[in-house]
Amino acid sequence: MKNKNILNSNLYTALRYLYYFLTTNLLFLLVNMLFFVVFFSVPLLVENVLIYSLALIPTGPALAALFFSMGVLVRQKSLVPLKDFFRGYKDNLKVSLVFWVIQLTLSVIVLVDAFYFYTKGSVLVAIIFALVFVLLAIFSMIGFPMLAIFEITVANIYRSAVVIMWRYFRKQLGNLLTIIAFAVIFYAFPSEMFLFFFSLIAFYIMRSNQTMFIDLESQFSQINGSYERGTHDD
């Protein structure tokens, strides 16, 4: 009876979630080790944008795995971190890689253009490119959670993202602002937040979008397929 009380206690639940966030976040960081090596060894300059872009390529499948894992945690209230992370990585590898390379390429182009026009004194044009970058960020914020839930092609990610942006713009904007808030906290407490930062953001987005995914599942069934990822046991 005492053991059952411990397993059902709020403290045990909190520690269990802490373990899930920590382990999944460390797996995400491990898969992105190439970027961190570049970040700490190559100056962050416009001239090195190609090096940074190449180092960021593995981040796409890693994000798909992270969102998949956090989606499982949101729905099932439990997680097998290593198994679920690499299942999400393997199942979404091809689509997430193509989607991410497109997003990364477009993002680099608009950021470089924004920097170029800003240095030339064309602040308004630079702001326009910066807003395009924000739009691309929102598309990524929609696309990776969708990859975690549905079997979907890259083309249909963009089609669905446009519909979601139109119908749920305030929700997605709220998610973006929350990510910015997390980033501010990370800046204030980098040592503590680094161990949980990415998994916490992914968990928040997956939890925030659950109602939206349920609403869209029937409407997008012909586009996204009837099979929902992460809801069935192997």
Short mmCIF file of C-alpha atoms in Angstrom, two decimals:
data_model
loop_
_atom_site.label_atom_id
_atom_site.label_comp_id
_atom_site.label_asym_id
_atom_site.label_seq_id
_atom_site.Cartn_x
_atom_site.Cartn_y
_atom_site.Cartn_z
CA MET A 1 0.00 0.00 0.00
CA LYS A 2 2.84 2.34 0.86
CA ASN A 3 4.57 1.66 -2.45
CA LYS A 4 1.33 2.36 -4.33
CA ASN A 5 0.99 5.67 -2.53
CA ILE A 6 4.53 6.60 -3.53
CA LEU A 7 3.92 5.67 -7.19
CA ASN A 8 0.74 7.76 -7.25
CA SER A 9 2.24 10.76 -5.50
CA ASN A 10 2.75 14.13 -7.17
CA LEU A 11 6.45 14.00 -6.30
CA TYR A 12 6.93 10.69 -8.12
CA THR A 13 5.04 11.99 -11.16
CA ALA A 14 7.15 15.16 -11.21
CA LEU A 15 10.40 13.18 -10.96
CA ARG A 16 9.26 10.83 -13.70
CA TYR A 17 8.50 13.74 -16.05
CA LEU A 18 11.81 15.34 -15.10
CA TYR A 19 13.54 12.12 -16.16
CA TYR A 20 11.64 12.05 -19.46
CA PHE A 21 12.50 15.68 -20.27
CA LEU A 22 16.14 15.31 -19.28
CA THR A 23 16.77 12.05 -21.16
CA THR A 24 14.98 13.12 -24.34
CA ASN A 25 16.71 16.50 -24.31
CA LEU A 26 20.12 14.83 -23.95
CA LEU A 27 19.33 12.53 -26.88
CA PHE A 28 18.39 15.56 -28.97
CA LEU A 29 21.64 17.31 -28.04
CA LEU A 30 23.63 14.15 -28.82
CA VAL A 31 22.15 13.87 -32.32
CA ASN A 32 22.99 17.57 -32.86
CA MET A 33 26.57 17.24 -31.65
CA LEU A 34 27.93 18.36 -35.05
CA PHE A 35 26.26 21.76 -34.68
CA PHE A 36 27.66 22.31 -31.19
CA VAL A 37 31.16 21.41 -32.36
CA VAL A 38 30.84 24.01 -35.12
CA PHE A 39 29.25 26.56 -32.78
CA PHE A 40 32.14 26.40 -30.32
CA SER A 41 34.88 26.27 -32.95
CA VAL A 42 33.72 28.49 -35.84
CA PRO A 43 32.96 32.22 -35.40
CA LEU A 44 29.30 33.12 -35.88
CA LEU A 45 29.76 35.35 -38.93
CA VAL A 46 27.91 35.79 -42.21
CA GLU A 47 30.96 34.45 -44.02
CA ASN A 48 30.51 31.13 -42.22
CA VAL A 49 26.82 30.74 -42.99
CA LEU A 50 27.40 27.73 -45.28
CA ILE A 51 29.33 25.88 -42.56
CA TYR A 52 26.57 26.51 -40.04
CA SER A 53 23.90 25.49 -42.54
CA LEU A 54 25.59 22.15 -43.19
CA ALA A 55 26.05 21.59 -39.45
CA LEU A 56 22.33 22.17 -38.90
CA ILE A 57 21.15 19.53 -41.40
CA PRO A 58 20.96 16.72 -38.76
CA THR A 59 18.68 18.94 -36.67
CA GLY A 60 15.65 18.19 -38.88
CA PRO A 61 15.30 14.47 -38.11
CA ALA A 62 16.27 15.22 -34.49
CA LEU A 63 13.36 17.67 -34.21
CA ALA A 64 11.00 15.10 -35.70
CA ALA A 65 12.16 12.55 -33.11
CA LEU A 66 11.84 15.07 -30.28
CA PHE A 67 8.28 16.08 -31.22
CA PHE A 68 7.34 12.44 -31.72
CA SER A 69 8.60 11.57 -28.23
CA MET A 70 6.82 14.47 -26.60
CA GLY A 71 3.64 13.59 -28.51
CA VAL A 72 3.77 10.09 -27.02
CA LEU A 73 4.28 11.59 -23.57
CA VAL A 74 1.33 13.97 -23.96
CA ARG A 75 -1.04 11.21 -25.08
CA GLN A 76 0.12 8.27 -22.98
CA LYS A 77 1.50 10.10 -19.90
CA SER A 78 4.59 7.89 -20.12
CA LEU A 79 7.60 7.41 -22.34
CA VAL A 80 10.45 5.02 -23.08
CA PRO A 81 12.92 7.77 -24.03
CA LEU A 82 15.52 5.84 -26.02
CA LYS A 83 13.04 3.58 -27.82
CA ASP A 84 10.49 6.30 -28.64
CA PHE A 85 13.09 8.89 -29.67
CA PHE A 86 14.81 6.65 -32.19
CA ARG A 87 11.50 5.24 -33.40
CA GLY A 88 10.44 8.80 -34.21
CA TYR A 89 13.83 9.44 -35.80
CA LYS A 90 13.67 6.35 -38.03
CA ASP A 91 10.01 6.62 -39.04
CA ASN A 92 10.28 10.31 -40.00
CA LEU A 93 13.85 10.42 -41.30
CA LYS A 94 13.24 10.94 -45.02
CA VAL A 95 10.31 13.36 -44.87
CA SER A 96 11.75 15.39 -41.99
CA LEU A 97 15.11 15.69 -43.73
CA VAL A 98 13.58 16.99 -46.97
CA PHE A 99 11.24 19.36 -45.12
CA TRP A 100 14.06 20.67 -42.94
CA VAL A 101 16.51 21.22 -45.81
CA ILE A 102 13.86 23.30 -47.61
CA GLN A 103 13.09 25.28 -44.46
CA LEU A 104 16.75 25.73 -43.61
CA THR A 105 17.67 26.87 -47.11
CA LEU A 106 14.84 29.41 -47.27
CA SER A 107 15.61 30.65 -43.76
CA VAL A 108 19.29 31.20 -44.53
CA ILE A 109 18.42 33.08 -47.72
CA VAL A 110 15.98 35.47 -46.05
CA LEU A 111 18.25 36.04 -43.03
CA VAL A 112 21.23 36.85 -45.24
CA ASP A 113 19.04 39.18 -47.32
CA ALA A 114 17.70 40.84 -44.17
CA PHE A 115 21.24 41.40 -42.91
CA TYR A 116 22.37 42.70 -46.31
CA PHE A 117 19.57 45.25 -46.66
CA TYR A 118 19.97 46.32 -43.02
CA THR A 119 23.66 47.08 -43.54
CA LYS A 120 22.74 49.03 -46.69
CA GLY A 121 20.29 51.19 -44.72
CA SER A 122 17.13 49.67 -46.21
CA VAL A 123 15.54 48.96 -42.84
CA LEU A 124 12.00 48.48 -44.20
CA VAL A 125 13.13 45.82 -46.69
CA ALA A 126 15.15 44.14 -43.94
CA ILE A 127 12.03 44.04 -41.74
CA ILE A 128 10.06 42.42 -44.56
CA PHE A 129 12.66 39.66 -44.88
CA ALA A 130 12.68 39.27 -41.09
CA LEU A 131 8.89 38.79 -41.13
CA VAL A 132 9.30 36.13 -43.83
CA PHE A 133 11.76 34.39 -41.51
CA VAL A 134 9.16 34.48 -38.71
CA LEU A 135 6.62 32.95 -41.10
CA LEU A 136 9.08 30.17 -41.95
CA ALA A 137 9.64 29.57 -38.23
CA ILE A 138 5.89 29.18 -37.71
CA PHE A 139 5.73 26.75 -40.64
CA SER A 140 8.45 24.66 -38.96
CA MET A 141 6.60 24.91 -35.65
CA ILE A 142 3.53 23.48 -37.39
CA GLY A 143 5.28 21.00 -39.69
CA PHE A 144 7.33 19.03 -37.18
CA PRO A 145 4.42 18.38 -34.79
CA MET A 146 2.36 17.23 -37.79
CA LEU A 147 5.15 14.83 -38.75
CA ALA A 148 4.99 13.47 -35.22
CA ILE A 149 1.25 12.79 -35.48
CA PHE A 150 0.47 11.96 -39.11
CA GLU A 151 1.98 10.12 -42.03
CA ILE A 152 2.33 13.04 -44.41
CA THR A 153 4.32 14.16 -47.44
CA VAL A 154 6.38 17.34 -47.60
CA ALA A 155 3.95 18.92 -50.06
CA ASN A 156 1.02 18.18 -47.77
CA ILE A 157 2.89 19.63 -44.79
CA TYR A 158 2.91 22.99 -46.56
CA ARG A 159 -0.71 22.69 -47.69
CA SER A 160 -1.85 21.80 -44.20
CA ALA A 161 0.32 24.50 -42.64
CA VAL A 162 -1.35 27.16 -44.78
CA VAL A 163 -4.79 26.00 -43.62
CA ILE A 164 -3.64 25.87 -39.99
CA MET A 165 -2.12 29.35 -40.26
CA TRP A 166 -5.43 30.64 -41.58
CA ARG A 167 -7.69 28.88 -39.08
CA TYR A 168 -5.48 28.84 -35.98
CA PHE A 169 -3.26 31.87 -36.44
CA ARG A 170 -3.70 33.17 -32.86
CA LYS A 171 -2.82 29.77 -31.39
CA GLN A 172 0.34 29.47 -33.50
CA LEU A 173 1.33 33.04 -32.72
CA GLY A 174 0.82 32.25 -29.04
CA ASN A 175 3.08 29.21 -29.40
CA LEU A 176 5.76 31.35 -31.03
CA LEU A 177 5.57 33.95 -28.25
CA THR A 178 5.83 31.17 -25.67
CA ILE A 179 8.97 29.85 -27.38
CA ILE A 180 10.41 33.38 -27.24
CA ALA A 181 9.59 33.49 -23.52
CA PHE A 182 11.38 30.15 -23.04
CA ALA A 183 14.37 31.59 -24.93
CA VAL A 184 14.45 34.60 -22.59
CA ILE A 185 14.43 32.27 -19.56
CA PHE A 186 17.16 30.19 -21.22
CA TYR A 187 19.25 33.35 -21.68
CA ALA A 188 18.80 34.20 -17.99
CA PHE A 189 19.51 30.68 -16.69
CA PRO A 190 21.50 28.90 -19.44
CA SER A 191 23.16 26.28 -17.24
CA GLU A 192 19.90 25.01 -15.74
CA MET A 193 17.70 25.34 -18.83
CA PHE A 194 20.17 23.74 -21.25
CA LEU A 195 19.37 20.28 -19.88
CA PHE A 196 15.61 20.62 -20.45
CA PHE A 197 15.11 23.49 -22.91
CA PHE A 198 14.29 21.71 -26.17
CA SER A 199 12.17 18.91 -24.72
CA LEU A 200 10.11 21.40 -22.67
CA ILE A 201 9.36 23.49 -25.77
CA ALA A 202 8.38 20.41 -27.79
CA PHE A 203 6.18 19.15 -24.97
CA TYR A 204 4.42 22.51 -24.68
CA ILE A 205 3.75 22.71 -28.43
CA MET A 206 2.46 19.12 -28.65
CA ARG A 207 0.21 19.65 -25.64
CA SER A 208 -1.02 23.03 -26.91
CA ASN A 209 -1.90 21.59 -30.32
CA GLN A 210 -3.73 18.45 -29.16
CA THR A 211 -7.21 19.89 -29.57
CA MET A 212 -6.27 21.32 -32.95
CA PHE A 213 -4.95 17.95 -34.15
CA ILE A 214 -8.16 16.22 -33.06
CA ASP A 215 -10.22 18.81 -34.95
CA LEU A 216 -8.08 18.49 -38.07
CA GLU A 217 -7.69 14.71 -38.13
CA SER A 218 -11.04 13.98 -39.77
CA GLN A 219 -10.84 16.98 -42.10
CA PHE A 220 -7.34 16.12 -43.32
CA SER A 221 -7.80 12.35 -43.39
CA GLN A 222 -7.59 12.19 -47.18
CA ILE A 223 -4.49 14.42 -47.21
CA ASN A 224 -2.58 13.10 -44.22
CA GLY A 225 -3.67 9.48 -44.19
CA SER A 226 -5.81 7.72 -41.63
CA TYR A 227 -2.92 6.33 -39.61
CA GLU A 228 -1.88 8.45 -36.67
CA ARG A 229 1.72 8.03 -35.56
CA GLY A 230 2.63 7.16 -32.00
CA THR A 231 -0.79 5.92 -30.92
CA HIS A 232 -0.22 2.22 -31.53
CA ASP A 233 2.14 -0.16 -29.84
CA ASP A 234 4.79 -1.90 -31.88
#
